[in-house]
mmCIF file of C-alpha atoms in Angstrom:
data_model
loop_
_atom_site.group_PDB
_atom_site.id
_atom_site.type_symbol
_atom_site.label_atom_id
_atom_site.label_comp_id
_atom_site.label_asym_id
_atom_site.label_seq_id
_atom_site.Cartn_x
_atom_site.Cartn_y
_atom_site.Cartn_z
ATOM 1 C CA MET E 506 239.391 280.285 -9.517
ATOM 2 C CA ARG E 507 240.337 280.566 -13.163
ATOM 3 C CA SER E 508 239.794 277.536 -15.352
ATOM 4 C CA LEU E 509 243.365 276.516 -16.203
ATOM 5 C CA ARG E 510 244.307 273.201 -17.765
ATOM 6 C CA SER E 511 248.063 273.540 -18.170
ATOM 7 C CA VAL E 512 250.517 275.741 -16.252
ATOM 8 C CA VAL E 513 254.216 276.039 -17.000
ATOM 9 C CA VAL E 514 256.687 277.517 -14.532
ATOM 10 C CA ALA E 515 259.881 278.521 -16.367
ATOM 11 C CA GLY E 516 262.686 278.636 -13.821
ATOM 12 C CA GLY E 517 263.726 276.063 -11.240
ATOM 13 C CA GLY E 518 264.882 278.298 -8.403
ATOM 14 C CA ALA E 519 263.191 279.486 -5.219
ATOM 15 C CA ALA E 520 260.616 281.619 -7.059
ATOM 16 C CA GLY E 521 259.655 278.822 -9.424
ATOM 17 C CA VAL E 522 259.323 276.256 -6.641
ATOM 18 C CA ALA E 523 257.201 278.653 -4.566
ATOM 19 C CA ALA E 524 254.919 279.250 -7.561
ATOM 20 C CA ALA E 525 254.447 275.527 -8.206
ATOM 21 C CA GLU E 526 253.780 274.733 -4.550
ATOM 22 C CA THR E 527 251.331 277.632 -4.219
ATOM 23 C CA LEU E 528 249.345 276.531 -7.262
ATOM 24 C CA ARG E 529 248.782 273.099 -5.754
ATOM 25 C CA ARG E 530 248.093 274.474 -2.279
ATOM 26 C CA GLU E 531 245.492 276.851 -3.729
ATOM 27 C CA GLY E 532 243.642 274.014 -5.411
ATOM 28 C CA TYR E 533 244.953 273.926 -8.978
ATOM 29 C CA GLU E 534 244.593 270.334 -10.269
ATOM 30 C CA GLY E 535 245.695 270.594 -13.906
ATOM 31 C CA SER E 536 249.008 269.807 -15.608
ATOM 32 C CA LEU E 537 251.971 271.499 -13.935
ATOM 33 C CA VAL E 538 255.463 271.642 -15.477
ATOM 34 C CA LEU E 539 258.502 273.120 -13.711
ATOM 35 C CA ILE E 540 261.392 273.836 -16.094
ATOM 36 C CA GLY E 541 264.905 274.133 -14.671
ATOM 37 C CA ALA E 542 268.051 274.865 -16.665
ATOM 38 C CA GLU E 543 270.295 272.763 -14.401
ATOM 39 C CA PRO E 544 270.440 268.971 -14.055
ATOM 40 C CA ALA E 545 270.120 269.084 -10.257
ATOM 41 C CA LEU E 546 266.912 269.325 -8.275
ATOM 42 C CA PRO E 547 265.978 272.944 -7.465
ATOM 43 C CA TYR E 548 268.269 274.283 -4.759
ATOM 44 C CA ASP E 549 268.945 277.321 -2.596
ATOM 45 C CA ARG E 550 271.618 279.808 -3.679
ATOM 46 C CA PRO E 551 272.651 281.773 -0.539
ATOM 47 C CA PRO E 552 274.680 278.854 0.905
ATOM 48 C CA LEU E 553 276.824 278.674 -2.252
ATOM 49 C CA SER E 554 279.022 281.605 -1.219
ATOM 50 C CA LYS E 555 279.364 280.367 2.333
ATOM 51 C CA GLN E 556 278.684 276.779 3.427
ATOM 52 C CA VAL E 557 279.239 275.109 0.037
ATOM 53 C CA LEU E 558 282.267 277.234 -0.799
ATOM 54 C CA THR E 559 284.002 276.454 2.501
ATOM 55 C CA GLY E 560 283.072 272.764 2.384
ATOM 56 C CA ALA E 561 280.886 272.935 5.504
ATOM 57 C CA TRP E 562 277.952 271.589 3.458
ATOM 58 C CA GLU E 563 277.764 268.950 0.783
ATOM 59 C CA PRO E 564 276.153 270.461 -2.331
ATOM 60 C CA GLU E 565 273.080 268.232 -2.036
ATOM 61 C CA ARG E 566 272.201 269.870 1.261
ATOM 62 C CA THR E 567 271.144 272.996 -0.629
ATOM 63 C CA GLU E 568 268.218 271.207 -2.318
ATOM 64 C CA LEU E 569 264.938 272.973 -1.565
ATOM 65 C CA ARG E 570 262.890 269.758 -1.679
ATOM 66 C CA ASP E 571 263.541 266.110 -2.473
ATOM 67 C CA ALA E 572 262.269 264.355 -5.592
ATOM 68 C CA ALA E 573 259.419 262.692 -3.698
ATOM 69 C CA HIS E 574 258.003 266.102 -2.804
ATOM 70 C CA TYR E 575 257.533 267.077 -6.446
ATOM 71 C CA ALA E 576 256.117 263.658 -7.280
ATOM 72 C CA GLY E 577 253.629 264.045 -4.443
ATOM 73 C CA LEU E 578 252.479 267.358 -5.895
ATOM 74 C CA ASP E 579 252.263 265.854 -9.383
ATOM 75 C CA VAL E 580 254.776 268.406 -10.661
ATOM 76 C CA ARG E 581 256.657 267.356 -13.776
ATOM 77 C CA LEU E 582 260.290 268.422 -13.501
ATOM 78 C CA VAL E 583 261.858 269.204 -16.884
ATOM 79 C CA ARG E 584 265.604 269.746 -17.254
ATOM 80 C CA GLY E 585 266.348 272.132 -20.056
ATOM 81 C CA ARG E 586 266.858 275.770 -20.938
ATOM 82 C CA ALA E 587 263.918 277.899 -22.057
ATOM 83 C CA THR E 588 264.757 279.289 -25.493
ATOM 84 C CA GLY E 589 261.563 280.853 -26.772
ATOM 85 C CA LEU E 590 257.999 281.877 -26.012
ATOM 86 C CA ASP E 591 255.051 281.963 -28.399
ATOM 87 C CA VAL E 592 252.450 284.018 -26.569
ATOM 88 C CA GLU E 593 249.669 283.636 -29.142
ATOM 89 C CA ARG E 594 249.914 279.835 -29.313
ATOM 90 C CA GLY E 595 250.754 279.466 -25.610
ATOM 91 C CA ILE E 596 254.002 277.505 -26.051
ATOM 92 C CA VAL E 597 257.351 277.553 -24.245
ATOM 93 C CA ARG E 598 260.252 276.119 -26.230
ATOM 94 C CA VAL E 599 262.991 274.345 -24.292
ATOM 95 C CA ASP E 600 266.436 273.271 -25.476
ATOM 96 C CA GLY E 601 267.608 269.907 -24.165
ATOM 97 C CA ALA E 602 264.270 269.067 -22.565
ATOM 98 C CA ASP E 603 264.271 265.557 -21.188
ATOM 99 C CA GLY E 604 261.387 263.279 -21.944
ATOM 100 C CA GLY E 605 259.667 265.593 -24.418
ATOM 101 C CA ASP E 606 259.753 267.231 -27.812
ATOM 102 C CA GLY E 607 260.978 270.552 -26.477
ATOM 103 C CA THR E 608 257.640 272.413 -26.673
ATOM 104 C CA PHE E 609 255.370 272.860 -23.675
ATOM 105 C CA PRO E 610 251.842 274.245 -24.114
ATOM 106 C CA PHE E 611 250.239 276.370 -21.430
ATOM 107 C CA ASP E 612 247.275 278.521 -20.635
ATOM 108 C CA GLY E 613 249.084 279.888 -17.594
ATOM 109 C CA LEU E 614 252.785 280.763 -17.333
ATOM 110 C CA VAL E 615 255.042 281.962 -14.507
ATOM 111 C CA ILE E 616 258.444 283.268 -15.651
ATOM 112 C CA ALA E 617 261.144 282.846 -13.011
ATOM 113 C CA THR E 618 264.342 282.420 -15.020
ATOM 114 C CA GLY E 619 266.500 284.489 -12.676
ATOM 115 C CA LEU E 620 269.843 286.109 -13.402
ATOM 116 C CA ARG E 621 273.106 285.649 -15.251
ATOM 117 C CA PRO E 622 276.342 287.029 -13.722
ATOM 118 C CA ARG E 623 278.098 289.822 -15.567
ATOM 119 C CA ARG E 624 281.664 289.227 -16.685
ATOM 120 C CA LEU E 625 284.605 291.482 -17.392
ATOM 121 C CA PRO E 626 285.830 291.671 -20.973
ATOM 122 C CA ASP E 627 289.448 291.118 -19.911
ATOM 123 C CA GLY E 628 290.361 287.687 -18.586
ATOM 124 C CA ARG E 629 287.175 285.915 -19.579
ATOM 125 C CA ASP E 630 289.204 283.245 -21.433
ATOM 126 C CA LEU E 631 291.810 282.805 -18.694
ATOM 127 C CA ALA E 632 291.589 279.780 -16.438
ATOM 128 C CA GLY E 633 291.237 280.789 -12.818
ATOM 129 C CA VAL E 634 288.758 283.615 -13.493
ATOM 130 C CA HIS E 635 285.367 282.705 -12.036
ATOM 131 C CA VAL E 636 281.830 283.902 -11.514
ATOM 132 C CA LEU E 637 279.448 282.530 -8.898
ATOM 133 C CA ARG E 638 275.809 281.919 -9.641
ATOM 134 C CA ASP E 639 275.093 278.193 -9.658
ATOM 135 C CA ARG E 640 276.260 275.122 -7.804
ATOM 136 C CA ALA E 641 278.788 274.162 -10.460
ATOM 137 C CA ASP E 642 280.311 277.652 -10.176
ATOM 138 C CA ALA E 643 280.650 277.238 -6.412
ATOM 139 C CA LEU E 644 282.399 273.891 -6.703
ATOM 140 C CA GLU E 645 284.783 275.186 -9.384
ATOM 141 C CA LEU E 646 285.585 278.250 -7.300
ATOM 142 C CA ARG E 647 286.153 276.133 -4.199
ATOM 143 C CA ALA E 648 288.635 273.958 -6.105
ATOM 144 C CA ALA E 649 290.423 277.077 -7.392
ATOM 145 C CA LEU E 650 290.643 278.601 -3.901
ATOM 146 C CA LEU E 651 291.985 275.391 -2.409
ATOM 147 C CA ALA E 652 294.608 275.166 -5.156
ATOM 148 C CA ALA E 653 295.585 278.794 -4.620
ATOM 149 C CA GLU E 654 295.856 278.265 -0.860
ATOM 150 C CA ARG E 655 298.127 275.242 -1.330
ATOM 151 C CA ALA E 656 300.331 277.236 -3.695
ATOM 152 C CA GLY E 657 300.512 280.212 -1.358
ATOM 153 C CA GLY E 658 298.545 282.323 -3.830
ATOM 154 C CA ARG E 659 296.069 285.124 -3.347
ATOM 155 C CA ALA E 660 292.361 285.330 -4.096
ATOM 156 C CA VAL E 661 291.327 288.517 -5.871
ATOM 157 C CA ILE E 662 287.674 289.494 -5.761
ATOM 158 C CA VAL E 663 286.396 292.124 -8.178
ATOM 159 C CA GLY E 664 283.311 293.716 -6.656
ATOM 160 C CA ALA E 665 282.525 294.596 -3.037
ATOM 161 C CA GLY E 666 278.809 293.892 -2.939
ATOM 162 C CA PHE E 667 277.096 291.153 -0.940
ATOM 163 C CA LEU E 668 278.437 288.293 -3.010
ATOM 164 C CA GLY E 669 282.015 289.480 -3.277
ATOM 165 C CA LEU E 670 282.284 290.169 0.447
ATOM 166 C CA GLU E 671 280.673 286.888 1.468
ATOM 167 C CA VAL E 672 283.215 285.076 -0.684
ATOM 168 C CA ALA E 673 286.006 287.199 0.808
ATOM 169 C CA ALA E 674 284.939 286.098 4.295
ATOM 170 C CA SER E 675 284.759 282.460 3.184
ATOM 171 C CA ALA E 676 288.175 282.625 1.519
ATOM 172 C CA ARG E 677 289.739 284.114 4.655
ATOM 173 C CA SER E 678 288.259 281.273 6.707
ATOM 174 C CA MET E 679 289.944 278.867 4.271
ATOM 175 C CA GLY E 680 293.322 280.476 4.994
ATOM 176 C CA LEU E 681 293.776 282.545 1.831
ATOM 177 C CA GLU E 682 295.184 286.009 1.465
ATOM 178 C CA VAL E 683 292.406 288.083 -0.116
ATOM 179 C CA THR E 684 292.287 291.333 -2.083
ATOM 180 C CA VAL E 685 288.908 292.940 -2.801
ATOM 181 C CA LEU E 686 288.590 295.638 -5.479
ATOM 182 C CA ASP E 687 285.749 298.068 -6.095
ATOM 183 C CA PRO E 688 285.476 301.371 -8.000
ATOM 184 C CA LEU E 689 283.137 302.905 -5.406
ATOM 185 C CA PRO E 690 284.519 304.667 -2.312
ATOM 186 C CA ALA E 691 283.091 302.092 0.146
ATOM 187 C CA PRO E 692 281.987 298.448 0.015
ATOM 188 C CA MET E 693 278.246 297.707 -0.282
ATOM 189 C CA MET E 694 277.832 301.367 -1.160
ATOM 190 C CA ARG E 695 274.779 300.856 -3.351
ATOM 191 C CA GLN E 696 273.061 298.691 -0.765
ATOM 192 C CA VAL E 697 273.756 300.483 2.542
ATOM 193 C CA GLY E 698 275.408 303.820 1.750
ATOM 194 C CA PRO E 699 278.761 305.280 2.834
ATOM 195 C CA ARG E 700 278.360 305.322 6.628
ATOM 196 C CA ILE E 701 277.541 301.634 7.060
ATOM 197 C CA GLY E 702 279.817 300.882 4.111
ATOM 198 C CA ALA E 703 282.685 302.254 6.210
ATOM 199 C CA ALA E 704 281.787 299.804 8.988
ATOM 200 C CA VAL E 705 281.785 296.967 6.451
ATOM 201 C CA ALA E 706 285.215 298.084 5.246
ATOM 202 C CA ALA E 707 286.567 298.042 8.807
ATOM 203 C CA LEU E 708 285.087 294.571 9.360
ATOM 204 C CA HIS E 709 287.027 293.124 6.436
ATOM 205 C CA ARG E 710 290.241 295.020 7.001
ATOM 206 C CA ASP E 711 290.247 293.901 10.643
ATOM 207 C CA ARG E 712 290.087 290.300 9.308
ATOM 208 C CA GLY E 713 293.130 290.860 7.118
ATOM 209 C CA VAL E 714 291.465 291.591 3.772
ATOM 210 C CA ASP E 715 293.334 293.944 1.461
ATOM 211 C CA LEU E 716 290.325 296.078 0.538
ATOM 212 C CA ARG E 717 290.969 298.618 -2.200
ATOM 213 C CA THR E 718 288.163 301.011 -3.025
ATOM 214 C CA GLY E 719 288.002 303.688 -5.684
ATOM 215 C CA VAL E 720 289.843 301.513 -8.206
ATOM 216 C CA GLY E 721 288.744 299.446 -11.165
ATOM 217 C CA VAL E 722 290.279 296.657 -13.198
ATOM 218 C CA LYS E 723 292.353 297.656 -16.204
ATOM 219 C CA GLU E 724 293.342 294.182 -17.376
ATOM 220 C CA MET E 725 294.151 290.658 -16.298
ATOM 221 C CA ALA E 726 297.455 288.992 -17.052
ATOM 222 C CA GLY E 727 298.146 285.307 -17.397
ATOM 223 C CA GLU E 728 300.722 282.655 -18.192
ATOM 224 C CA ASP E 729 299.958 279.489 -20.140
ATOM 225 C CA GLY E 730 296.302 280.466 -20.274
ATOM 226 C CA ARG E 731 295.899 280.914 -16.507
ATOM 227 C CA VAL E 732 295.405 284.185 -14.638
ATOM 228 C CA THR E 733 298.409 285.338 -12.630
ATOM 229 C CA ALA E 734 297.748 289.021 -11.883
ATOM 230 C CA VAL E 735 295.225 291.831 -12.056
ATOM 231 C CA THR E 736 296.286 295.328 -13.128
ATOM 232 C CA LEU E 737 294.233 298.113 -11.582
ATOM 233 C CA SER E 738 293.120 301.452 -12.964
ATOM 234 C CA ASP E 739 295.679 303.214 -10.742
ATOM 235 C CA GLY E 740 298.503 301.289 -12.424
ATOM 236 C CA THR E 741 299.244 298.894 -9.553
ATOM 237 C CA THR E 742 299.283 295.133 -10.025
ATOM 238 C CA VAL E 743 297.933 292.506 -7.649
ATOM 239 C CA PRO E 744 299.115 288.869 -7.944
ATOM 240 C CA ALA E 745 296.228 286.430 -8.326
ATOM 241 C CA GLY E 746 295.988 282.691 -7.848
ATOM 242 C CA ALA E 747 292.231 282.788 -8.358
ATOM 243 C CA VAL E 748 289.864 285.597 -9.345
ATOM 244 C CA LEU E 749 286.160 285.987 -8.664
ATOM 245 C CA VAL E 750 284.267 288.527 -10.759
ATOM 246 C CA ALA E 751 281.281 289.694 -8.676
ATOM 247 C CA VAL E 752 280.107 292.806 -10.508
ATOM 248 C CA GLY E 753 276.391 292.129 -10.534
ATOM 249 C CA ALA E 754 274.043 290.155 -12.731
ATOM 250 C CA GLU E 755 271.430 290.727 -15.410
ATOM 251 C CA PRO E 756 267.972 289.190 -15.868
ATOM 252 C CA VAL E 757 267.738 286.153 -18.131
ATOM 253 C CA VAL E 758 265.272 287.504 -20.689
ATOM 254 C CA GLU E 759 266.935 286.920 -24.056
ATOM 255 C CA TRP E 760 264.734 283.854 -24.619
ATOM 256 C CA LEU E 761 261.744 286.230 -24.522
ATOM 257 C CA HIS E 762 262.950 288.531 -27.298
ATOM 258 C CA GLY E 763 260.377 288.578 -30.059
ATOM 259 C CA SER E 764 257.626 287.315 -27.757
ATOM 260 C CA GLY E 765 255.962 290.705 -27.453
ATOM 261 C CA LEU E 766 256.309 290.785 -23.676
ATOM 262 C CA PRO E 767 257.497 294.124 -22.267
ATOM 263 C CA LEU E 768 261.194 293.783 -21.442
ATOM 264 C CA GLY E 769 263.413 296.347 -19.772
ATOM 265 C CA ASN E 770 265.390 295.698 -16.651
ATOM 266 C CA GLY E 771 263.686 292.312 -16.481
ATOM 267 C CA VAL E 772 260.173 291.233 -17.433
ATOM 268 C CA GLU E 773 258.029 294.315 -16.902
ATOM 269 C CA CYS E 774 254.864 293.564 -14.939
ATOM 270 C CA ASP E 775 252.026 295.426 -13.275
ATOM 271 C CA GLU E 776 251.354 295.498 -9.548
ATOM 272 C CA HIS E 777 249.960 291.945 -9.724
ATOM 273 C CA CYS E 778 253.177 290.609 -11.331
ATOM 274 C CA ARG E 779 251.287 290.221 -14.621
ATOM 275 C CA ALA E 780 253.203 290.778 -17.862
ATOM 276 C CA ALA E 781 250.388 289.727 -20.227
ATOM 277 C CA PRO E 782 247.082 287.868 -19.926
ATOM 278 C CA GLY E 783 247.851 284.533 -18.274
ATOM 279 C CA ILE E 784 251.590 285.342 -18.007
ATOM 280 C CA TYR E 785 253.267 286.406 -14.755
ATOM 281 C CA ALA E 786 256.843 286.845 -13.565
ATOM 282 C CA ALA E 787 258.521 286.396 -10.187
ATOM 283 C CA GLY E 788 261.883 286.599 -8.481
ATOM 284 C CA ASP E 789 265.083 288.160 -9.775
ATOM 285 C CA VAL E 790 263.792 288.432 -13.343
ATOM 286 C CA ALA E 791 260.606 290.342 -12.484
ATOM 287 C CA SER E 792 260.340 294.131 -12.719
ATOM 288 C CA TRP E 793 256.996 295.124 -11.234
ATOM 289 C CA ILE E 794 255.234 298.170 -9.824
ATOM 290 C CA ASN E 795 255.358 297.980 -6.031
ATOM 291 C CA PRO E 796 252.275 299.867 -4.760
ATOM 292 C CA ARG E 797 254.002 300.487 -1.435
ATOM 293 C CA TYR E 798 256.390 302.887 -3.163
ATOM 294 C CA GLY E 799 254.449 303.706 -6.316
ATOM 295 C CA ARG E 800 257.332 302.790 -8.582
ATOM 296 C CA ARG E 801 258.839 299.946 -10.530
ATOM 297 C CA MET E 802 261.247 297.657 -8.666
ATOM 298 C CA ARG E 803 263.299 294.541 -9.316
ATOM 299 C CA LEU E 804 264.674 292.841 -6.211
ATOM 300 C CA GLU E 805 267.501 290.324 -6.140
ATOM 301 C CA HIS E 806 266.718 289.148 -2.609
ATOM 302 C CA ARG E 807 266.162 285.557 -1.569
ATOM 303 C CA MET E 808 262.974 286.056 0.458
ATOM 304 C CA ASN E 809 261.447 288.163 -2.289
ATOM 305 C CA ALA E 810 261.836 285.245 -4.681
ATOM 306 C CA THR E 811 259.694 282.981 -2.498
ATOM 307 C CA ASP E 812 257.111 285.653 -1.681
ATOM 308 C CA GLN E 813 256.775 286.850 -5.261
ATOM 309 C CA GLY E 814 256.582 283.327 -6.640
ATOM 310 C CA ALA E 815 253.649 282.655 -4.338
ATOM 311 C CA ALA E 816 251.985 285.994 -5.180
ATOM 312 C CA ALA E 817 252.325 285.470 -8.929
ATOM 313 C CA ALA E 818 250.793 281.994 -8.650
ATOM 314 C CA GLN E 819 247.867 283.262 -6.585
ATOM 315 C CA ASN E 820 247.104 286.055 -9.028
ATOM 316 C CA LEU E 821 247.416 283.713 -12.005
ATOM 317 C CA LEU E 822 245.023 281.247 -10.436
ATOM 318 C CA HIS E 823 242.500 283.576 -8.809
ATOM 319 C CA GLY E 824 242.504 286.566 -11.137
ATOM 320 C CA ASP E 825 244.713 289.384 -9.846
ATOM 321 C CA VAL E 826 243.228 289.297 -6.369
ATOM 322 C CA LYS E 827 246.052 291.070 -4.525
ATOM 323 C CA PRO E 828 248.777 293.534 -5.539
ATOM 324 C CA PHE E 829 252.287 292.475 -4.555
ATOM 325 C CA SER E 830 253.463 295.202 -2.192
ATOM 326 C CA PRO E 831 256.298 293.853 -0.038
ATOM 327 C CA LEU E 832 258.598 295.692 2.303
ATOM 328 C CA PRO E 833 261.984 294.712 0.817
ATOM 329 C CA TYR E 834 264.193 292.606 3.061
ATOM 330 C CA PHE E 835 267.751 291.326 2.678
ATOM 331 C CA TRP E 836 270.464 289.864 4.822
ATOM 332 C CA THR E 837 274.115 288.932 4.514
ATOM 333 C CA ASP E 838 276.394 286.843 6.726
ATOM 334 C CA GLN E 839 280.076 287.811 6.824
ATOM 335 C CA TYR E 840 282.428 286.287 9.420
ATOM 336 C CA ASP E 841 280.513 286.446 12.732
ATOM 337 C CA VAL E 842 278.337 289.346 11.583
ATOM 338 C CA LYS E 843 274.738 289.126 10.408
ATOM 339 C CA ILE E 844 273.427 292.224 8.667
ATOM 340 C CA GLN E 845 269.649 292.425 8.212
ATOM 341 C CA ALA E 846 267.871 295.254 6.445
ATOM 342 C CA HIS E 847 264.218 296.118 5.847
ATOM 343 C CA GLY E 848 262.871 298.834 3.577
ATOM 344 C CA VAL E 849 264.640 300.977 1.019
ATOM 345 C CA PHE E 850 267.875 302.921 1.344
ATOM 346 C CA PRO E 851 267.949 306.005 -0.897
ATOM 347 C CA GLU E 852 271.370 307.339 -1.774
ATOM 348 C CA GLU E 853 270.701 310.652 -0.041
ATOM 349 C CA SER E 854 269.497 309.037 3.218
ATOM 350 C CA ASP E 855 270.237 310.507 6.609
ATOM 351 C CA VAL E 856 271.609 307.599 8.695
ATOM 352 C CA THR E 857 271.494 307.542 12.488
ATOM 353 C CA ILE E 858 272.615 304.861 14.936
ATOM 354 C CA GLU E 859 269.492 304.333 17.035
ATOM 355 C CA GLU E 860 270.674 301.537 19.335
ATOM 356 C CA GLY E 861 274.083 300.107 20.221
ATOM 357 C CA SER E 862 277.260 301.356 18.563
ATOM 358 C CA VAL E 863 279.418 300.645 15.557
ATOM 359 C CA GLU E 864 282.443 300.322 17.852
ATOM 360 C CA ASP E 865 280.780 297.552 19.886
ATOM 361 C CA GLY E 866 279.791 295.648 16.737
ATOM 362 C CA ARG E 867 276.079 295.565 17.628
ATOM 363 C CA PHE E 868 273.783 298.320 16.441
ATOM 364 C CA VAL E 869 270.577 299.359 14.713
ATOM 365 C CA ALA E 870 270.784 302.060 12.051
ATOM 366 C CA LEU E 871 267.779 303.991 10.762
ATOM 367 C CA TYR E 872 267.598 305.515 7.288
ATOM 368 C CA ARG E 873 265.467 308.596 6.661
ATOM 369 C CA SER E 874 264.781 310.517 3.484
ATOM 370 C CA GLY E 875 263.035 313.867 3.643
ATOM 371 C CA GLY E 876 262.456 313.246 7.324
ATOM 372 C CA GLU E 877 260.561 309.993 6.658
ATOM 373 C CA LEU E 878 261.770 306.625 7.900
ATOM 374 C CA THR E 879 262.584 304.481 4.842
ATOM 375 C CA GLY E 880 264.764 301.649 6.149
ATOM 376 C CA VAL E 881 266.238 299.916 9.162
ATOM 377 C CA LEU E 882 269.484 297.947 9.301
ATOM 378 C CA GLY E 883 270.572 295.668 12.114
ATOM 379 C CA TRP E 884 274.156 294.612 12.746
ATOM 380 C CA ASN E 885 274.137 291.590 15.055
ATOM 381 C CA LEU E 886 270.938 292.828 16.717
ATOM 382 C CA PRO E 887 268.180 290.853 14.954
ATOM 383 C CA ALA E 888 265.549 291.125 17.685
ATOM 384 C CA ARG E 889 265.877 294.895 17.984
ATOM 385 C CA VAL E 890 265.258 295.397 14.272
ATOM 386 C CA MET E 891 261.690 294.107 14.432
ATOM 387 C CA PRO E 892 259.978 297.089 16.133
ATOM 388 C CA TYR E 893 261.353 299.379 13.422
ATOM 389 C CA ARG E 894 260.230 296.962 10.738
ATOM 390 C CA LYS E 895 256.735 297.183 12.245
ATOM 391 C CA ARG E 896 256.892 300.967 11.996
ATOM 392 C CA LEU E 897 257.840 300.721 8.333
ATOM 393 C CA LEU E 898 254.955 298.367 7.656
ATOM 394 C CA GLU E 899 252.478 300.647 9.430
ATOM 395 C CA GLN E 900 253.494 303.643 7.318
ATOM 396 C CA TRP E 901 251.502 302.248 4.388
ATOM 397 C CA THR E 902 248.150 300.492 4.382
ATOM 398 C CA PRO E 903 247.069 298.535 1.288
ATOM 399 C CA ARG E 904 243.883 299.768 -0.304
#
């Protein structure tokens, strides 16, 4: 075990919590600070687009742990936003830090500052145009959807990825008319390709969603400072009582500019999640070399955040003992459908339905590239996915 006196974890989401818990579980007894940019206790994000948005859960139910848990681990929770890193002196600077002077020394650091949602240039100053990343966003969007429903208005969702479609399903369950827009020819195209994307399109259209693919947003119109319509690239106009912009997110790394850390599409790390001596990154913000595929990856998946947070903490504490080589995994819940996927899904993949059928709404799809199995996707068949996941795992053995 390395001799560490002070560890800072910058980022209060799932990756940061996993890193802090792993450090204590692995025997680290020194000072441990967990910095979170939000005033709430660290919480889970997947329920925001579903249970919190629909009102099925109170926001507090998303908390990953209660306050007593962190106290029991002797983890100091700091509310504030990381604004700078001095690598040579070993200092993280925090704006608005409670109970401190805003500088936190370390000899070990885990960066887990996550993502920031992208916004469209048009409509950013109009009331009623929303993004969804944190709990406050979810509550504001819920209020906007409820107001639109009462007024007989329509929800317009820009972006047909996981987030946009989960919100579309939630909004339909709340009684709203919903239009979803995306410039690609099928929803979830980048994640699952055109064949399964077509099944996703049918799922939403069968539930009454006005799904328009192959079109972008030209501009947003408003009255008295509030959005009223969205004009599309094909010249048509869609009325809007509330708009969600779900066009992806970017890693929160601007606070690291000037630090000397390698920054690209995130914090660039090696196969051990190490960005510099004593400095590691985990979760959505981390771009690392996955030995399983021999290339750099950055995954915005919930389970990866927990697994990578734990891996980064172990390597920080024990000295790069194990490369982080996961088989990527993601899931999404939309209406009564659970989609689970393991592996990678190259754009040129050959997709076959191995079990069940798309028409019956229960199937397993296999993705192959160059004749090699690369991914498996289950649609309401979770148990039948696991044998194929095992095959994917057995295709590569860590050295």
